[in-house]
Amino acid sequence: MSKKNKQARFAENRVLPNVFQPTREEAVAGYKLKGKWREQVFKNTNPIVLELGCGKGEYSVGLAKAFPEKNFIGVDIKGARFWFGAKEAYESNLTNAVFLRTQIELIDGFFEENEVDEIWITFPDPQIKYRRTKHRMTHPEFLERYKKILKKDGIMHLKTDSEFLHGYTIGLLQGQGLEILTAHHDIYGAPEYEPNTPLLRDIQTHYEQLFSAKGKTITYIKFKIH
Ligand SMILES: C[S@@+](CC[C@H](N)C(=O)[O-])C[C@H]1O[C@@H](n2cnc3c(N)ncnc32)[C@H](O)[C@@H]1O
C-alpha cells in the first residue's frame, strides 16, 4: 500500500460516519459510547457482535449484510485496512456495521459489562514465540478482557490457519474448564461436517485467502468463556 493511498484512506476514515477513532486517553477514561452503542449508534436494541483484529472487515460486513437484526463492530488498530470494510458498508447503506480503531488491549474501555453478545477473532497473528505468549488473542489476559464485556451466555469464535493457535486455544480452554461448543481442525476438509455456524465457510477474509492459497488448512473453534 503506497503512502499516498494510506493517507487518502486515513482522510476518508475521518469523515466516514461509521468510523470511530478515539484516543487512548478516551478509552482509558471509559469511552463516551461505552454502554450506549445500541442506543446512540445503531438506534436499536439488537445484539452486538465484535470482530477483533478485523483487518479489511470481511466478517463484519458479510455478517452485517446477512443478519440485519444484529449490529457489527469491526475493531482494528490499522485504519487503512478497515477502510475497505467501512467504505463498503457506507456505500451499501449498511446501518448495522461500524468500525472502531483501537488496541484490543483497551476493549473494556469501550463496552459495558454484558454489552456484547458475540466475538469473532479472525486470523490473528498466532504469536508463536514464547516471549510473545501474552500477545496471543486467546491468552488468558485477553479472555479476561472479553469476559468483562461479553454477556454470560455469549459466544466466541476463533477462525485461524494456525494449527499452533488452534491447539493452544483448545488446551487453554480445557485447562480452564471452559465450554468448547465446536472445534474443527479443517473446516473445508470434511464435506459431511457442518459446524452450524452461518457463513463460516462462505466468508473468506483477506488473510484466509492468502493462507489457503499456500495450502494451509483452516480451523475453527466456537466456545464460551463464562
Ligand atoms: C493477520 S491480520 C488478520 C486480519 C483479518 N482478520 C483477516 O483475516 O484478513 C491481524 C489483524 O489484527 C490487527 N491487530 C493485531 N494486534 C492488534 C491489537 N492488539 N489491537 C488491535 N488490532 C490488532 C492487525 O492490525 C491486523 O489487521
PDB file of N, CA and C and ligand atoms in Angstrom, residues 51-59 75-79 81-82 101-106 121-127 135 137 142 159 204-209 211, ligand 1:
ATOM      1  N   GLU A  51     -15.852  -8.013  15.748  1.00  0.00           N
ATOM      2  CA  GLU A  51     -14.804  -8.751  15.035  1.00  0.00           C
ATOM      3  C   GLU A  51     -13.484  -8.106  15.448  1.00  0.00           C
ATOM      4  N   LEU A  52     -12.680  -8.846  16.232  1.00  0.00           N
ATOM      5  CA  LEU A  52     -11.436  -8.283  16.757  1.00  0.00           C
ATOM      6  C   LEU A  52     -10.270  -8.577  15.811  1.00  0.00           C
ATOM      7  N   GLY A  53      -9.482  -7.533  15.506  1.00  0.00           N
ATOM      8  CA  GLY A  53      -8.411  -7.684  14.521  1.00  0.00           C
ATOM      9  C   GLY A  53      -9.035  -7.912  13.161  1.00  0.00           C
ATOM     10  N   CYS A  54      -9.999  -7.053  12.840  1.00  0.00           N
ATOM     11  CA  CYS A  54     -10.879  -7.303  11.679  1.00  0.00           C
ATOM     12  C   CYS A  54     -10.194  -7.116  10.336  1.00  0.00           C
ATOM     13  N   GLY A  55      -9.007  -6.487  10.299  1.00  0.00           N
ATOM     14  CA  GLY A  55      -8.360  -6.245   9.006  1.00  0.00           C
ATOM     15  C   GLY A  55      -9.280  -5.447   8.096  1.00  0.00           C
ATOM     16  N   LYS A  56      -9.595  -5.998   6.923  1.00  0.00           N
ATOM     17  CA  LYS A  56     -10.470  -5.297   5.980  1.00  0.00           C
ATOM     18  C   LYS A  56     -11.948  -5.424   6.356  1.00  0.00           C
ATOM     19  N   GLY A  57     -12.229  -6.235   7.371  1.00  0.00           N
ATOM     20  CA  GLY A  57     -13.601  -6.283   7.914  1.00  0.00           C
ATOM     21  C   GLY A  57     -14.562  -7.173   7.147  1.00  0.00           C
ATOM     22  N   GLU A  58     -14.032  -8.225   6.533  1.00  0.00           N
ATOM     23  CA  GLU A  58     -14.903  -9.085   5.711  1.00  0.00           C
ATOM     24  C   GLU A  58     -16.032  -9.716   6.528  1.00  0.00           C
ATOM     25  N   TYR A  59     -15.716 -10.169   7.748  1.00  0.00           N
ATOM     26  CA  TYR A  59     -16.778 -10.779   8.566  1.00  0.00           C
ATOM     27  C   TYR A  59     -17.773  -9.739   9.031  1.00  0.00           C
ATOM     28  N   VAL A  75     -13.075  -4.165  14.816  1.00  0.00           N
ATOM     29  CA  VAL A  75     -12.075  -3.471  15.644  1.00  0.00           C
ATOM     30  C   VAL A  75     -10.687  -3.798  15.126  1.00  0.00           C
ATOM     31  N   ASP A  76      -9.906  -2.772  14.880  1.00  0.00           N
ATOM     32  CA  ASP A  76      -8.515  -2.990  14.448  1.00  0.00           C
ATOM     33  C   ASP A  76      -7.738  -1.704  14.723  1.00  0.00           C
ATOM     34  N   ILE A  77      -6.437  -1.858  14.892  1.00  0.00           N
ATOM     35  CA  ILE A  77      -5.602  -0.684  15.114  1.00  0.00           C
ATOM     36  C   ILE A  77      -5.200  -0.047  13.774  1.00  0.00           C
ATOM     37  N   LYS A  78      -5.365  -0.805  12.708  1.00  0.00           N
ATOM     38  CA  LYS A  78      -4.932  -0.297  11.392  1.00  0.00           C
ATOM     39  C   LYS A  78      -6.107   0.230  10.560  1.00  0.00           C
ATOM     40  N   GLY A  79      -6.235   1.565  10.574  1.00  0.00           N
ATOM     41  CA  GLY A  79      -7.351   2.201   9.886  1.00  0.00           C
ATOM     42  C   GLY A  79      -7.306   2.040   8.376  1.00  0.00           C
ATOM     43  N   ARG A  81      -6.578  -0.485   6.828  1.00  0.00           N
ATOM     44  CA  ARG A  81      -7.146  -1.803   6.473  1.00  0.00           C
ATOM     45  C   ARG A  81      -8.667  -1.776   6.582  1.00  0.00           C
ATOM     46  N   PHE A  82      -9.190  -1.330   7.739  1.00  0.00           N
ATOM     47  CA  PHE A  82     -10.649  -1.434   7.872  1.00  0.00           C
ATOM     48  C   PHE A  82     -11.375  -0.404   7.022  1.00  0.00           C
ATOM     49  N   ARG A 101     -11.321   2.054  15.675  1.00  0.00           N
ATOM     50  CA  ARG A 101      -9.851   1.947  15.627  1.00  0.00           C
ATOM     51  C   ARG A 101      -9.314   2.037  17.040  1.00  0.00           C
ATOM     52  N   THR A 102      -8.822   0.912  17.511  1.00  0.00           N
ATOM     53  CA  THR A 102      -8.201   0.901  18.840  1.00  0.00           C
ATOM     54  C   THR A 102      -7.369  -0.358  19.027  1.00  0.00           C
ATOM     55  N   GLN A 103      -6.621  -0.378  20.121  1.00  0.00           N
ATOM     56  CA  GLN A 103      -5.911  -1.577  20.562  1.00  0.00           C
ATOM     57  C   GLN A 103      -6.913  -2.496  21.242  1.00  0.00           C
ATOM     58  N   ILE A 104      -6.887  -3.767  20.907  1.00  0.00           N
ATOM     59  CA  ILE A 104      -7.802  -4.721  21.533  1.00  0.00           C
ATOM     60  C   ILE A 104      -7.545  -4.793  23.047  1.00  0.00           C
ATOM     61  N   GLU A 105      -6.326  -4.492  23.434  1.00  0.00           N
ATOM     62  CA  GLU A 105      -5.981  -4.475  24.868  1.00  0.00           C
ATOM     63  C   GLU A 105      -6.871  -3.500  25.645  1.00  0.00           C
ATOM     64  N   LEU A 106      -7.436  -2.501  24.952  1.00  0.00           N
ATOM     65  CA  LEU A 106      -8.241  -1.470  25.633  1.00  0.00           C
ATOM     66  C   LEU A 106      -9.746  -1.715  25.504  1.00  0.00           C
ATOM     67  N   ILE A 121     -12.852 -13.711  16.324  1.00  0.00           N
ATOM     68  CA  ILE A 121     -11.424 -13.399  16.167  1.00  0.00           C
ATOM     69  C   ILE A 121     -11.002 -14.100  14.882  1.00  0.00           C
ATOM     70  N   THR A 122     -10.629 -13.307  13.903  1.00  0.00           N
ATOM     71  CA  THR A 122     -10.381 -13.879  12.579  1.00  0.00           C
ATOM     72  C   THR A 122      -8.906 -13.758  12.189  1.00  0.00           C
ATOM     73  N   PHE A 123      -8.274 -14.889  12.067  1.00  0.00           N
ATOM     74  CA  PHE A 123      -6.884 -14.989  11.591  1.00  0.00           C
ATOM     75  C   PHE A 123      -5.913 -14.055  12.309  1.00  0.00           C
ATOM     76  N   PRO A 124      -5.895 -14.131  13.633  1.00  0.00           N
ATOM     77  CA  PRO A 124      -4.925 -13.302  14.364  1.00  0.00           C
ATOM     78  C   PRO A 124      -3.522 -13.842  14.159  1.00  0.00           C
ATOM     79  N   ASP A 125      -2.549 -12.992  14.371  1.00  0.00           N
ATOM     80  CA  ASP A 125      -1.158 -13.447  14.362  1.00  0.00           C
ATOM     81  C   ASP A 125      -1.020 -14.479  15.489  1.00  0.00           C
ATOM     82  N   PRO A 126      -0.557 -15.696  15.207  1.00  0.00           N
ATOM     83  CA  PRO A 126      -0.503 -16.728  16.266  1.00  0.00           C
ATOM     84  C   PRO A 126       0.519 -16.452  17.355  1.00  0.00           C
ATOM     85  N   GLN A 127       1.454 -15.557  17.094  1.00  0.00           N
ATOM     86  CA  GLN A 127       2.457 -15.192  18.119  1.00  0.00           C
ATOM     87  C   GLN A 127       3.108 -16.456  18.683  1.00  0.00           C
ATOM     88  N   HIS A 135       0.712 -11.914  23.852  1.00  0.00           N
ATOM     89  CA  HIS A 135       0.094 -11.191  22.735  1.00  0.00           C
ATOM     90  C   HIS A 135      -0.881 -12.051  21.940  1.00  0.00           C
ATOM     91  N   MET A 137      -4.178 -13.652  20.947  1.00  0.00           N
ATOM     92  CA  MET A 137      -5.528 -13.100  21.156  1.00  0.00           C
ATOM     93  C   MET A 137      -6.417 -13.982  22.030  1.00  0.00           C
ATOM     94  N   PHE A 142      -6.304 -11.845  27.611  1.00  0.00           N
ATOM     95  CA  PHE A 142      -7.279 -11.359  26.625  1.00  0.00           C
ATOM     96  C   PHE A 142      -8.658 -11.933  26.939  1.00  0.00           C
ATOM     97  N   LYS A 159     -11.348 -18.280  14.146  1.00  0.00           N
ATOM     98  CA  LYS A 159     -11.068 -18.908  12.843  1.00  0.00           C
ATOM     99  C   LYS A 159      -9.614 -18.604  12.528  1.00  0.00           C
ATOM    100  N   GLN A 204     -14.603 -15.419   3.334  1.00  0.00           N
ATOM    101  CA  GLN A 204     -13.160 -15.662   3.433  1.00  0.00           C
ATOM    102  C   GLN A 204     -12.436 -14.330   3.523  1.00  0.00           C
ATOM    103  N   THR A 205     -11.724 -14.161   4.606  1.00  0.00           N
ATOM    104  CA  THR A 205     -11.041 -12.889   4.805  1.00  0.00           C
ATOM    105  C   THR A 205      -9.809 -12.819   3.910  1.00  0.00           C
ATOM    106  N   HIS A 206      -9.227 -11.633   3.869  1.00  0.00           N
ATOM    107  CA  HIS A 206      -8.008 -11.433   3.079  1.00  0.00           C
ATOM    108  C   HIS A 206      -6.924 -12.427   3.498  1.00  0.00           C
ATOM    109  N   TYR A 207      -6.707 -12.537   4.814  1.00  0.00           N
ATOM    110  CA  TYR A 207      -5.647 -13.441   5.288  1.00  0.00           C
ATOM    111  C   TYR A 207      -6.014 -14.897   5.052  1.00  0.00           C
ATOM    112  N   GLU A 208      -7.307 -15.209   5.160  1.00  0.00           N
ATOM    113  CA  GLU A 208      -7.700 -16.595   4.877  1.00  0.00           C
ATOM    114  C   GLU A 208      -7.355 -16.946   3.436  1.00  0.00           C
ATOM    115  N   GLN A 209      -7.627 -16.026   2.530  1.00  0.00           N
ATOM    116  CA  GLN A 209      -7.327 -16.303   1.127  1.00  0.00           C
ATOM    117  C   GLN A 209      -5.831 -16.485   0.904  1.00  0.00           C
ATOM    118  N   PHE A 211      -3.589 -17.517   3.120  1.00  0.00           N
ATOM    119  CA  PHE A 211      -3.118 -18.765   3.724  1.00  0.00           C
ATOM    120  C   PHE A 211      -3.654 -19.978   2.965  1.00  0.00           C
TER     121      PHE A 211
HETATM  122  C1  LIG B   1      -3.225 -11.241  10.472  1.00  0.00           C
HETATM  123  S1  LIG B   1      -4.262  -9.849  10.397  1.00  0.00           S
HETATM  124  C2  LIG B   1      -5.877 -10.555  10.083  1.00  0.00           C
HETATM  125  C3  LIG B   1      -6.833  -9.534   9.533  1.00  0.00           C
HETATM  126  C4  LIG B   1      -8.220 -10.057   9.168  1.00  0.00           C
HETATM  127  N1  LIG B   1      -8.933 -10.550  10.321  1.00  0.00           N
HETATM  128  C5  LIG B   1      -8.122 -11.124   8.121  1.00  0.00           C
HETATM  129  O1  LIG B   1      -8.404 -12.294   8.450  1.00  0.00           O
HETATM  130  O2  LIG B   1      -7.794 -10.814   6.974  1.00  0.00           O
HETATM  131  C6  LIG B   1      -4.365  -9.361  12.089  1.00  0.00           C
HETATM  132  C7  LIG B   1      -5.051  -8.028  12.291  1.00  0.00           C
HETATM  133  O3  LIG B   1      -5.142  -7.778  13.672  1.00  0.00           O
HETATM  134  C8  LIG B   1      -4.765  -6.428  13.930  1.00  0.00           C
HETATM  135  N2  LIG B   1      -4.212  -6.404  15.280  1.00  0.00           N
HETATM  136  C9  LIG B   1      -3.210  -7.163  15.763  1.00  0.00           C
HETATM  137  N3  LIG B   1      -2.992  -6.918  17.054  1.00  0.00           N
HETATM  138  C10 LIG B   1      -3.899  -5.972  17.415  1.00  0.00           C
HETATM  139  C11 LIG B   1      -4.185  -5.297  18.632  1.00  0.00           C
HETATM  140  N4  LIG B   1      -3.505  -5.578  19.736  1.00  0.00           N
HETATM  141  N5  LIG B   1      -5.166  -4.382  18.643  1.00  0.00           N
HETATM  142  C12 LIG B   1      -5.868  -4.091  17.511  1.00  0.00           C
HETATM  143  N6  LIG B   1      -5.647  -4.708  16.337  1.00  0.00           N
HETATM  144  C13 LIG B   1      -4.673  -5.629  16.284  1.00  0.00           C
HETATM  145  C14 LIG B   1      -3.764  -6.069  12.868  1.00  0.00           C
HETATM  146  O4  LIG B   1      -3.713  -4.677  12.643  1.00  0.00           O
HETATM  147  C15 LIG B   1      -4.296  -6.862  11.677  1.00  0.00           C
HETATM  148  O5  LIG B   1      -5.169  -6.113  10.871  1.00  0.00           O
END
